[in-house]
Coordinates of C-alpha atoms in Angstrom, one line a residue:
M21 CA -42.2 57.3 22.8
N22 CA -39.7 56.3 20.0
G23 CA -39.0 53.0 21.8
R24 CA -37.7 54.8 24.8
V25 CA -36.4 52.6 27.6
E26 CA -36.4 53.8 31.3
V27 CA -33.5 51.8 32.5
L28 CA -30.2 50.7 30.9
D29 CA -30.1 47.1 29.8
S30 CA -27.0 45.0 29.4
K31 CA -26.6 45.9 25.7
A32 CA -26.6 49.6 26.5
I33 CA -24.2 49.1 29.4
L34 CA -21.8 47.2 27.2
V35 CA -21.9 49.8 24.4
L36 CA -21.3 52.6 27.0
V37 CA -18.3 50.9 28.4
V38 CA -16.8 50.4 24.9
L39 CA -17.6 54.1 24.1
C40 CA -16.0 55.4 27.3
A41 CA -12.9 53.2 26.8
S42 CA -12.6 54.5 23.2
W43 CA -13.0 58.1 24.3
G44 CA -10.4 57.6 26.9
L45 CA -8.0 56.2 24.3
Q46 CA -8.8 59.2 22.1
Q47 CA -7.0 61.4 24.6
V48 CA -3.8 59.4 23.8
A49 CA -4.5 59.7 20.1
I50 CA -4.9 63.5 20.3
K51 CA -1.6 63.8 22.2
I52 CA 0.2 61.7 19.5
A53 CA -1.3 63.7 16.6
N54 CA -0.6 67.1 18.4
V55 CA 3.0 66.6 17.4
G56 CA 2.1 67.2 13.8
I57 CA -1.4 68.8 13.7
S58 CA -2.6 71.6 16.0
P59 CA -5.5 70.5 18.2
V60 CA -8.5 72.5 17.0
L61 CA -7.6 72.0 13.4
Q62 CA -7.2 68.3 14.2
A63 CA -10.8 68.3 15.6
G64 CA -12.0 70.1 12.4
I65 CA -10.3 67.6 10.1
R66 CA -11.8 64.8 12.2
S67 CA -15.3 66.3 11.9
A68 CA -15.0 66.8 8.1
G69 CA -13.8 63.2 7.5
A70 CA -16.5 61.7 9.8
A71 CA -19.2 63.9 8.2
M72 CA -18.3 62.4 4.8
L73 CA -18.5 58.9 6.3
V74 CA -21.9 59.6 7.8
W75 CA -23.2 61.0 4.5
I76 CA -22.0 57.9 2.7
W77 CA -23.6 55.7 5.4
M78 CA -27.0 57.5 5.0
V79 CA -26.9 57.2 1.2
I80 CA -26.1 53.5 1.3
R81 CA -28.9 52.9 3.9
R82 CA -31.2 55.3 1.9
K83 CA -31.7 57.5 4.9
A84 CA -33.2 60.9 4.1
F85 CA -31.1 63.9 5.0
L86 CA -32.5 66.7 2.9
N87 CA -36.2 66.2 3.9
K88 CA -38.1 69.0 5.6
D89 CA -38.8 67.6 9.1
G90 CA -38.6 70.8 11.2
T91 CA -35.2 70.0 12.6
F92 CA -32.9 72.3 10.6
W93 CA -32.4 75.1 13.1
W94 CA -32.3 72.6 16.0
G95 CA -29.6 70.7 14.1
I96 CA -27.6 74.0 13.5
G97 CA -28.0 74.8 17.1
A98 CA -26.6 71.4 18.2
G99 CA -23.7 71.8 15.8
L100 CA -22.8 75.2 17.2
L101 CA -22.9 73.9 20.7
F102 CA -20.8 70.9 19.7
S103 CA -18.2 73.3 18.0
A104 CA -18.1 75.6 21.0
E105 CA -17.5 72.7 23.3
F106 CA -14.4 71.6 21.4
I107 CA -13.0 75.1 20.9
L108 CA -13.2 75.8 24.6
I109 CA -11.6 72.4 25.4
Y110 CA -8.6 73.0 23.2
W111 CA -8.3 76.7 23.9
G112 CA -8.7 76.1 27.7
L113 CA -5.9 73.5 27.6
Q114 CA -3.5 76.3 26.5
F115 CA -4.1 77.9 29.9
T116 CA -4.5 74.9 32.3
V117 CA -3.2 71.4 32.6
A118 CA -5.0 68.3 31.4
S119 CA -5.6 66.8 34.9
R120 CA -7.4 70.0 36.0
A121 CA -9.3 70.1 32.7
V122 CA -10.7 66.6 33.3
I123 CA -12.2 67.6 36.6
F124 CA -14.0 70.7 35.2
L125 CA -15.1 69.1 31.9
Y126 CA -16.7 66.2 33.8
T127 CA -19.1 68.4 35.6
S128 CA -21.1 67.9 32.4
P129 CA -23.3 65.0 33.8
F130 CA -24.6 67.5 36.4
I131 CA -25.6 69.9 33.5
V132 CA -27.4 67.0 31.8
A133 CA -29.1 66.1 35.1
L134 CA -30.3 69.7 35.7
G135 CA -31.4 70.1 32.1
A136 CA -33.3 66.8 32.2
Q137 CA -35.1 68.0 35.3
L138 CA -36.1 71.2 33.6
F139 CA -36.7 70.2 30.0
I140 CA -37.2 66.5 29.6
P141 CA -40.5 65.1 31.1
G142 CA -40.1 62.0 33.2
E143 CA -36.3 62.3 33.7
S144 CA -36.1 63.8 37.2
L145 CA -33.5 62.3 39.4
R146 CA -34.1 60.8 42.9
K147 CA -31.8 61.7 45.8
T148 CA -30.0 58.4 45.5
Q149 CA -29.2 59.1 41.8
V150 CA -27.9 62.6 42.7
A151 CA -25.7 61.0 45.3
G152 CA -24.5 58.5 42.7
L153 CA -23.4 61.4 40.4
C154 CA -21.6 63.0 43.3
C155 CA -19.9 59.7 44.1
A156 CA -18.7 59.2 40.5
F157 CA -17.4 62.8 40.4
C158 CA -15.5 62.2 43.6
G159 CA -13.9 59.2 41.8
V160 CA -12.7 61.4 39.0
F161 CA -11.5 64.0 41.6
A162 CA -9.6 61.3 43.5
A163 CA -7.7 60.3 40.3
V164 CA -6.5 63.8 39.3
G165 CA -7.5 66.1 42.2
E166 CA -4.0 66.8 43.4
S167 CA -3.5 69.2 40.5
L168 CA -6.0 71.6 42.0
Q169 CA -3.4 72.9 44.4
S170 CA -2.3 76.6 44.2
P171 CA -3.8 77.5 40.8
S172 CA -2.4 80.6 39.0
V173 CA -4.7 83.2 37.4
R174 CA -3.9 81.7 34.0
M175 CA -5.0 78.3 35.2
L176 CA -8.3 79.7 36.6
I177 CA -9.0 81.2 33.1
G178 CA -8.5 77.8 31.6
D179 CA -10.6 76.2 34.3
G180 CA -13.5 78.6 33.4
M181 CA -13.2 77.6 29.7
L182 CA -13.5 74.0 30.6
V183 CA -16.6 74.6 32.7
G184 CA -18.0 76.4 29.7
A185 CA -17.2 73.4 27.6
A186 CA -18.9 71.1 30.1
V187 CA -22.0 73.4 29.9
F188 CA -22.0 73.2 26.1
W189 CA -21.5 69.4 26.2
G190 CA -24.4 68.9 28.6
A191 CA -26.6 71.4 26.7
T192 CA -26.1 69.5 23.4
T193 CA -27.3 66.3 25.0
V194 CA -30.3 68.0 26.5
L195 CA -31.1 69.8 23.3
I196 CA -31.1 66.6 21.3
K197 CA -33.1 64.7 23.9
A198 CA -35.7 67.4 24.6
G199 CA -36.4 68.7 21.0
P200 CA -37.4 67.3 17.6
L201 CA -33.9 65.9 17.0
S202 CA -35.0 63.0 19.2
R203 CA -37.5 62.0 16.6
I204 CA -35.0 61.7 13.6
S205 CA -32.4 59.1 12.9
P206 CA -29.2 59.3 15.0
S207 CA -27.2 59.5 11.7
K208 CA -28.9 62.8 10.7
T209 CA -28.4 64.2 14.2
L210 CA -24.7 63.4 14.0
L211 CA -24.4 64.8 10.4
Y212 CA -25.8 68.1 11.6
Q213 CA -23.1 68.4 14.3
L214 CA -20.2 67.1 12.2
S215 CA -21.1 69.4 9.2
V216 CA -21.4 72.5 11.3
S217 CA -18.2 71.8 13.3
A218 CA -16.3 70.9 10.1
M219 CA -16.8 74.5 9.1
I220 CA -16.5 76.2 12.5
L221 CA -13.5 74.5 14.0
P222 CA -11.0 75.3 11.2
L223 CA -12.0 79.0 11.5
G224 CA -11.5 78.7 15.2
S225 CA -8.0 77.3 14.6
L226 CA -7.2 80.3 12.4
C227 CA -8.5 82.8 15.0
M228 CA -6.4 81.0 17.7
H229 CA -3.3 81.3 15.4
E230 CA -2.6 77.6 15.6
S231 CA 0.4 76.3 13.7
G232 CA -1.7 74.0 11.5
V233 CA -0.3 70.9 9.9
V234 CA 3.4 70.7 10.7
Q235 CA 4.2 67.1 9.8
I236 CA 2.4 63.9 8.9
T237 CA 3.8 60.5 9.9
P238 CA 2.2 57.1 9.7
V239 CA 1.5 57.2 13.4
I240 CA 0.0 60.7 13.3
A241 CA -2.1 59.7 10.3
G242 CA -3.2 56.6 12.1
S243 CA -4.2 58.6 15.1
L244 CA -6.3 61.0 12.9
I245 CA -8.0 58.0 11.2
Y246 CA -8.8 56.5 14.6
Q247 CA -10.4 59.8 15.7
S248 CA -12.3 60.3 12.4
V249 CA -13.5 56.7 11.7
W250 CA -13.9 55.1 15.0
I251 CA -14.5 58.0 17.4
A252 CA -16.4 60.7 15.4
F253 CA -18.2 58.3 13.1
I254 CA -18.9 55.0 14.8
T255 CA -18.9 55.8 18.5
Y256 CA -20.7 59.1 18.1
L257 CA -23.3 57.4 16.0
A258 CA -23.7 54.8 18.8
W259 CA -23.9 57.5 21.4
F260 CA -26.8 59.4 19.6
W261 CA -28.6 56.1 19.2
L262 CA -28.4 55.7 23.0
V263 CA -29.5 59.3 23.6
K264 CA -32.5 58.7 21.5
K265 CA -33.5 55.5 23.3
Y266 CA -32.4 55.8 26.9
P267 CA -32.7 58.4 29.7
A268 CA -30.0 61.1 29.3
S269 CA -29.0 61.4 32.9
R270 CA -28.4 57.7 33.2
L271 CA -26.2 57.7 30.1
A272 CA -24.3 60.7 31.3
S273 CA -23.3 59.0 34.5
F274 CA -21.2 56.5 32.5
T275 CA -19.1 59.2 31.0
F276 CA -17.2 59.5 34.3
L277 CA -15.4 56.3 33.2
T278 CA -13.8 58.1 30.2
P279 CA -11.1 60.1 32.1
L280 CA -10.2 57.0 34.1
F281 CA -9.8 55.0 30.9
G282 CA -7.7 57.8 29.6
V283 CA -5.4 57.5 32.6
I284 CA -5.1 53.8 32.1
A285 CA -4.4 54.3 28.3
G286 CA -1.8 56.9 29.1
G287 CA -0.1 54.5 31.5
V288 CA -0.1 51.6 29.1
L289 CA 0.8 53.4 25.9
L290 CA 2.7 56.5 27.0
D291 CA 4.3 55.2 30.2
E292 CA 2.5 57.8 32.3
P293 CA 2.2 56.9 36.1
I294 CA -0.7 54.8 37.3
T295 CA -1.1 55.0 41.1
A296 CA -3.1 53.0 43.7
M297 CA -5.5 56.0 43.8
L298 CA -6.8 54.9 40.4
L299 CA -8.3 51.8 42.0
L300 CA -10.1 53.9 44.5
S301 CA -11.3 56.2 41.7
L302 CA -12.6 53.3 39.7
T303 CA -14.4 51.9 42.7
L304 CA -16.1 55.3 43.5
V305 CA -17.1 55.7 39.8
A306 CA -18.5 52.2 39.7
I307 CA -20.6 52.8 42.9
G308 CA -21.8 56.1 41.5
I309 CA -22.9 54.6 38.2
Y310 CA -24.7 51.8 40.1
L311 CA -26.6 54.3 42.3
V312 CA -27.7 56.4 39.3
N313 CA -28.9 53.3 37.4
R314 CA -30.3 51.3 40.2
P315 CA -34.0 50.4 39.5
F316 CA -36.4 52.3 41.6
G317 CA -37.5 50.5 44.7
E318 CA -34.2 48.6 45.3

């Protein structure tokens, strides 16, 4: 069973909250770095830098990464899904606004829940847990849902891309959990995805005719380092450790916190508005997470 745990313990919950807060802050870091580095290329640079760090980490810890363990094509598949997710996110943001993008991207936990039902034995959700996912999604909707009014055709195209990104994000989690990647070290799983995306994302940037690197300032460099070292190396490594150990659908419910942390970070660091609706959103998300992770029988 690879030490699999059926419920999230306090350590897992603490790690998840830190991860979601970090990913929310990443939204601010991306906006800052966008001034000097185009988004998809920025993601590619991030992947390349983090891949090097993971490789060094594995060498230091003497973790095998060239051994034949039957995961090569699974790893390539996970890397392609990972790359497609980020290309669609950044491409879609050229057509729609960020607040709409958040709503459609965070349909991903439903993809994970459905995939878990179909492909991961023992991870079917009860009605209460499905209600919890819906409640948490309503929390995200309450925070940014006003942007759904009167969409243009251009926005609908972007919305469709973000739904596609959500599908790829959820599919990546299910692929890792359901296949042989769940039996290898989290660092090798992450190295697969970072290595593939480090090659694919710069090509995607070229195809999208992005401007590339326009300027580098200490703040932009700091934002890129934060994304490479903390986000793509440390937090993703922690996430894949969690995916290996805990039920995927329970983990996915916590990701609803990420856009709310992003709203908070935008308000604190970029002086973006924080409304009373955010408190309602946080409450709904908290209730939803509780329902998804409530022990059976309570």
